[in-house]
Amino acid sequence: MTIKKAVIPAAGFGTRFLPASKAVPKELLPIVDKPTIQYIAEEAIDTGITQVILVTGREKGSIEDHFDISFELEHHLKAKGKEDLLKLVQEISDMVQIVSVRQKTPLGLGHAILCAKQIVGNHPFAVLLADDIVDANPPCLRQMIDVYNKIGKGIVLAIKEVPRDEVYQYGIIDGERVADRLYRVESLVEKPPVEEAPSNLAVIGRYLLPPEIFEVLETLPPGKGGEIQLTDAIARLSEHFPVYGYQFEGERYDAGDKMGFFIANVRFGLKHPELGPRISDFLIKIAEEIKEQV
Ligand code: UTP
């Protein structure tokens, strides 16, 4: 059975992005001219996902509004003859079937996923973190589902090598390479100190999960940071399901982190069809100024 539903959790506090994320969800901060979460939704759609389940929370209603019809705005653009902008705005609301659920208190990523239980139902599903952008062709999620379809069962995690001094920021796998880019995961640990990290292969924000994950999440005690951790639930489920790590092809940006967000803006800016050449000229000029100062 192939995967058709995707959960995008977007209910976190976004503390790494304060003060910007105090009143504006970090998931709506733009990478060039598009909110971060729209890149994520587009990846799901380009993969062939037919239903996107947003997990939002208090102060996050604007995320739902972004994907909804904006009657007044569309009326205004039509009246002004701004057909290009009208098309752009309408495309967002026509994207895909989007359903949203609320996570009343952000108790952790695992808890956010649990909030989508009723809508996901009894099917394997995908999770895409709302602040993890992967620039890839085919999309990262498509690559993972292709692997999943070959394996036919189990859990697939997107993984990526990270510098050893950054392992404490990620879920880290211990596993054996079983095919090109594919690892059989023996165990995984959330945010280990460098001396306890079993590898430098980090889980990044894409997961293919069976519905049995919900039963585990329902009884899971809080883990690292007092949060209900998805990594802990996957570790428990690994007793019954094979877990694979797939080293995807593509460039990943942590847009929930100030530096990652900035790098993503530069990279996507350079690729932007209208702005790219001007951004490139500007960056060259700035680089020369910096060189002169050093
Ligand atoms: P993060 O850890 O990046 O988000 O979770 P955060 O907790 O908002 O960020 P910081 O660490 O305080 O800066 C990854 C994704 O999971 C969502 C977040 O919104 C983000 O998109 N999330 C996290 C939830 O939906 N609920 C939670 O309880 C925690």
Coordinates of C-alpha atoms and ligand atoms in Angstrom, one line a residue:
M1 CA 0.0 0.0 0.0
T2 CA 1.6 3.3 -1.0
I3 CA 1.7 6.4 1.1
K4 CA -0.9 9.1 0.3
K5 CA -1.2 11.1 3.5
A6 CA 1.4 13.4 5.0
V7 CA 1.4 15.1 8.4
I8 CA 3.2 18.5 8.7
P9 CA 3.6 19.4 12.4
A10 CA 3.8 23.2 12.8
A11 CA 2.7 23.8 16.4
G12 CA 6.1 24.3 18.1
F13 CA 7.1 27.4 20.0
G14 CA 10.0 28.1 17.6
T15 CA 12.2 29.4 20.4
R16 CA 15.4 29.3 18.3
F17 CA 13.9 32.0 16.2
L18 CA 12.8 34.5 18.8
P19 CA 12.0 37.3 18.7
A20 CA 10.7 36.9 15.1
S21 CA 8.6 33.9 16.1
K22 CA 6.8 35.5 19.0
A23 CA 3.7 36.5 17.1
V24 CA 4.4 35.2 13.6
P25 CA 4.8 31.4 13.2
K26 CA 8.3 30.6 12.1
E27 CA 6.8 28.3 9.5
L28 CA 5.4 31.4 7.7
L29 CA 8.7 33.3 7.6
P30 CA 9.6 33.6 3.9
I31 CA 12.5 32.0 2.1
V32 CA 12.9 34.7 -0.6
D33 CA 9.2 35.2 -1.4
K34 CA 7.5 32.0 -0.1
P35 CA 6.8 30.8 3.4
T36 CA 8.9 27.9 4.6
I37 CA 5.9 25.7 5.1
Q38 CA 4.8 26.2 1.5
Y39 CA 8.1 24.6 0.3
I40 CA 7.3 21.6 2.5
A41 CA 3.7 21.4 1.2
E42 CA 4.9 21.6 -2.4
E43 CA 7.4 18.7 -1.7
A44 CA 4.5 16.6 -0.5
I45 CA 2.3 17.5 -3.5
D46 CA 5.2 16.9 -6.0
T47 CA 5.6 13.5 -4.4
G48 CA 2.0 12.6 -5.1
I49 CA 0.6 13.0 -1.6
T50 CA -3.2 13.6 -1.8
Q51 CA -4.0 14.7 1.7
V52 CA -1.9 17.0 3.9
I53 CA -2.6 17.2 7.6
L54 CA -1.3 20.3 9.3
V55 CA -0.8 20.2 13.0
T56 CA -1.1 23.8 14.2
G57 CA -1.7 25.4 17.6
R58 CA -2.5 28.6 19.4
E59 CA -1.3 31.7 17.6
K60 CA -0.8 29.5 14.5
G61 CA -4.1 30.1 12.7
S62 CA -2.4 32.2 10.0
I63 CA -0.8 29.0 8.7
E64 CA -4.3 27.6 7.9
D65 CA -5.2 31.0 6.4
H66 CA -2.2 30.8 4.1
F67 CA -3.5 27.7 2.5
D68 CA -7.2 28.8 2.4
I69 CA -9.1 30.9 -0.1
S70 CA -8.7 34.6 0.5
F71 CA -11.9 36.0 -0.9
E72 CA -11.3 39.7 -0.3
L73 CA -7.7 39.6 -1.7
E74 CA -8.8 37.6 -4.8
H75 CA -11.6 40.1 -5.4
H76 CA -9.2 43.0 -5.0
L77 CA -6.6 41.5 -7.4
K78 CA -9.3 40.7 -10.0
A79 CA -10.8 44.2 -9.8
K80 CA -7.3 45.7 -10.4
G81 CA -6.6 43.3 -13.3
K82 CA -3.6 41.8 -11.5
E83 CA -4.1 38.4 -13.1
D84 CA -0.6 37.0 -12.4
L85 CA -0.9 37.7 -8.7
L86 CA -4.4 36.3 -8.6
K87 CA -3.2 33.1 -10.2
L88 CA -0.3 32.9 -7.6
V89 CA -2.7 33.3 -4.7
Q90 CA -5.3 30.9 -6.1
E91 CA -2.7 28.2 -6.8
I92 CA -1.9 28.1 -3.1
S93 CA -5.5 27.3 -2.0
D94 CA -5.9 24.9 -4.9
M95 CA -2.8 22.9 -4.1
V96 CA -4.1 19.8 -2.4
Q97 CA -6.7 18.7 0.2
I98 CA -5.4 20.3 3.4
V99 CA -6.9 19.4 6.8
S100 CA -5.8 20.8 10.1
V101 CA -5.8 19.7 13.7
R102 CA -4.8 21.5 16.8
Q103 CA -2.1 20.5 19.2
K104 CA -3.5 22.3 22.3
T105 CA -0.1 22.3 24.1
P106 CA 3.2 21.8 22.3
L107 CA 4.3 18.8 24.3
G108 CA 6.8 17.6 21.7
L109 CA 7.0 16.3 18.1
G110 CA 5.8 12.9 19.1
H111 CA 2.7 14.4 20.7
A112 CA 2.1 16.6 17.6
I113 CA 2.0 13.5 15.4
L114 CA -0.4 11.8 17.8
C115 CA -2.8 14.7 17.3
A116 CA -3.2 13.6 13.7
K117 CA -4.2 10.0 14.6
Q118 CA -7.9 10.2 13.7
I119 CA -7.3 11.8 10.3
V120 CA -4.4 9.5 9.4
G121 CA -6.4 6.3 10.3
N122 CA -5.0 2.9 9.8
H123 CA -2.6 3.6 6.9
P124 CA 1.2 4.1 6.7
F125 CA 1.9 7.9 6.4
A126 CA 4.6 10.4 5.9
V127 CA 5.8 13.2 8.3
L128 CA 7.5 16.3 7.0
L129 CA 8.8 18.8 9.5
A130 CA 7.6 22.3 8.7
D131 CA 11.0 23.9 9.1
D132 CA 13.2 21.4 7.3
I133 CA 13.6 22.3 3.6
V134 CA 15.1 19.8 1.2
D135 CA 16.0 21.1 -2.2
A136 CA 16.1 17.9 -4.3
N137 CA 14.9 16.5 -7.6
P138 CA 13.1 14.1 -7.3
P139 CA 11.8 15.4 -4.0
C140 CA 13.3 13.9 -0.9
L141 CA 9.9 12.4 0.1
R142 CA 9.5 10.8 -3.4
Q143 CA 13.0 9.2 -3.1
M144 CA 12.0 7.8 0.3
I145 CA 8.6 6.4 -0.9
D146 CA 10.4 4.7 -3.8
V147 CA 12.6 3.0 -1.3
Y148 CA 9.7 2.1 0.9
N149 CA 7.7 0.6 -2.0
K150 CA 10.7 -1.7 -2.7
I151 CA 11.0 -2.7 1.0
G152 CA 7.2 -3.0 1.3
K153 CA 7.0 -2.6 5.1
G154 CA 8.6 -0.8 8.1
I155 CA 9.9 2.6 8.9
V156 CA 12.0 4.8 6.6
L157 CA 13.9 7.8 8.0
A158 CA 15.7 10.5 6.0
I159 CA 19.3 10.6 7.2
K160 CA 22.3 12.8 6.5
E161 CA 25.9 12.9 7.6
V162 CA 26.5 15.9 10.0
P163 CA 29.8 17.1 11.5
R164 CA 30.5 15.3 14.7
D165 CA 30.3 18.5 16.8
E166 CA 26.7 18.9 15.7
V167 CA 25.4 15.4 16.6
Y168 CA 23.9 16.7 19.9
Q169 CA 21.3 18.6 17.9
Y170 CA 19.8 15.5 16.1
G171 CA 18.5 12.0 16.5
I172 CA 21.5 9.8 15.6
I173 CA 21.3 6.3 14.2
D174 CA 23.4 3.2 14.7
G175 CA 23.1 1.0 11.7
E176 CA 24.6 -1.1 9.0
R177 CA 24.8 -0.1 5.3
V178 CA 22.7 -2.7 3.4
A179 CA 22.4 -1.0 -0.1
D180 CA 23.4 2.1 -1.9
R181 CA 22.4 5.0 0.5
L182 CA 20.3 2.6 2.6
Y183 CA 21.1 1.7 6.3
R184 CA 19.3 -0.9 8.4
V185 CA 18.9 1.0 11.7
E186 CA 19.8 -1.1 14.9
S187 CA 19.1 1.7 17.3
L188 CA 18.7 5.5 17.5
V189 CA 19.3 8.0 20.2
E190 CA 17.9 11.6 20.5
K191 CA 20.4 14.4 20.8
P192 CA 23.4 12.4 22.2
P193 CA 26.5 14.1 23.6
V194 CA 29.3 13.7 21.0
E195 CA 31.1 10.9 23.1
E196 CA 27.9 8.8 23.2
A197 CA 26.9 9.3 19.5
P198 CA 26.9 5.9 17.7
S199 CA 27.6 7.6 14.3
N200 CA 27.3 11.0 12.6
L201 CA 24.3 9.9 10.6
A202 CA 21.5 12.2 11.7
V203 CA 17.7 11.8 11.2
I204 CA 16.3 14.9 9.5
G205 CA 12.7 16.0 9.1
R206 CA 11.2 13.3 6.9
Y207 CA 9.7 10.0 8.2
L208 CA 7.6 7.2 6.7
L209 CA 5.7 5.5 9.6
P210 CA 3.2 2.8 10.1
P211 CA -0.1 3.6 12.0
E212 CA 1.1 1.4 14.9
I213 CA 3.3 4.4 15.9
F214 CA 0.1 6.0 17.5
E215 CA -0.3 3.2 20.0
V216 CA 3.3 3.7 21.1
L217 CA 2.9 7.5 21.3
E218 CA -0.2 7.2 23.5
T219 CA 1.7 5.6 26.3
L220 CA 5.1 7.1 25.8
P221 CA 6.5 9.1 28.7
P222 CA 8.3 12.4 28.1
G223 CA 11.9 12.0 27.0
K224 CA 14.8 14.5 26.3
G225 CA 13.8 18.0 27.2
G226 CA 10.6 16.8 28.9
E227 CA 9.0 16.4 25.4
I228 CA 7.2 13.4 23.9
Q229 CA 9.8 12.5 21.4
L230 CA 9.1 10.8 18.0
T231 CA 12.6 9.3 18.1
D232 CA 11.8 7.4 21.3
A233 CA 8.5 6.1 19.8
I234 CA 10.4 4.9 16.7
A235 CA 13.1 3.2 18.9
R236 CA 10.3 1.3 20.7
L237 CA 8.5 0.3 17.5
S238 CA 11.8 -1.0 16.1
E239 CA 11.3 -4.1 18.2
H240 CA 8.4 -5.0 15.9
F241 CA 9.2 -3.2 12.6
P242 CA 12.4 -2.9 10.6
V243 CA 13.7 0.6 10.5
Y244 CA 15.8 1.9 7.6
G245 CA 17.7 5.1 7.2
Y246 CA 17.9 6.5 3.6
Q247 CA 20.7 8.9 2.8
F248 CA 18.7 11.1 0.4
E249 CA 20.1 13.1 -2.5
G250 CA 19.7 16.8 -2.2
E251 CA 20.5 19.8 -0.1
R252 CA 18.8 20.3 3.3
Y253 CA 18.3 23.6 5.2
D254 CA 17.2 23.9 8.8
A255 CA 14.9 26.9 8.3
G256 CA 14.0 26.8 12.0
D257 CA 17.5 28.0 12.9
K258 CA 18.6 31.6 12.2
M259 CA 21.7 30.6 10.3
G260 CA 20.0 27.8 8.4
F261 CA 17.2 30.2 7.4
F262 CA 19.7 32.8 6.2
I263 CA 21.7 30.2 4.1
A264 CA 18.4 29.0 2.6
N265 CA 17.5 32.5 1.6
V266 CA 20.8 33.1 -0.1
R267 CA 20.7 29.7 -1.9
F268 CA 17.0 30.0 -3.0
G269 CA 17.6 33.7 -3.8
L270 CA 20.4 32.8 -6.2
K271 CA 18.1 30.3 -8.0
H272 CA 15.1 32.7 -8.2
P273 CA 14.2 33.3 -11.8
E274 CA 13.7 37.1 -11.4
L275 CA 15.8 38.0 -8.5
G276 CA 18.7 35.5 -8.9
P277 CA 21.0 37.6 -11.2
R278 CA 20.5 40.7 -9.0
I279 CA 21.2 38.8 -5.8
S280 CA 24.3 37.3 -7.4
D281 CA 25.6 40.8 -8.4
F282 CA 24.8 42.1 -4.9
L283 CA 26.6 39.2 -3.1
I284 CA 29.7 39.6 -5.3
K285 CA 29.8 43.3 -4.4
I286 CA 29.4 42.6 -0.7
A287 CA 32.1 39.9 -0.9
E288 CA 34.5 42.4 -2.4
E289 CA 33.8 45.0 0.3
I290 CA 34.4 42.4 3.0
K291 CA 37.7 41.3 1.3
E292 CA 38.9 44.9 1.3
Q293 CA 38.2 45.2 5.0
V294 CA 40.1 42.1 6.0
Ligands
UTP1 P1 11.4 21.9 16.3 O1 12.0 21.4 17.5 O2 12.2 22.4 15.1 O3 10.4 23.1 16.6 O4 10.3 20.9 15.8 P2 10.2 24.0 17.8 O5 10.0 23.2 19.1 O6 9.1 24.9 17.4 O7 11.5 24.8 17.8 P3 12.5 25.4 18.8 O8 13.5 24.2 19.1 O9 11.7 25.8 20.0 O10 13.2 26.5 18.1 C1 10.2 20.5 14.4 C2 8.8 20.7 13.9 O11 7.8 20.1 14.8 C3 6.8 21.1 15.2 C4 7.5 22.4 15.0 O12 6.5 23.4 14.8 C5 8.4 22.2 13.9 O13 7.8 22.5 12.6 N1 6.5 20.8 16.6 C6 7.4 20.7 17.6 C7 5.1 20.7 16.9 O14 4.2 20.7 16.0 N2 4.8 20.5 18.2 C8 5.7 20.4 19.2 O15 5.3 20.2 20.4 C9 7.0 20.5 18.9

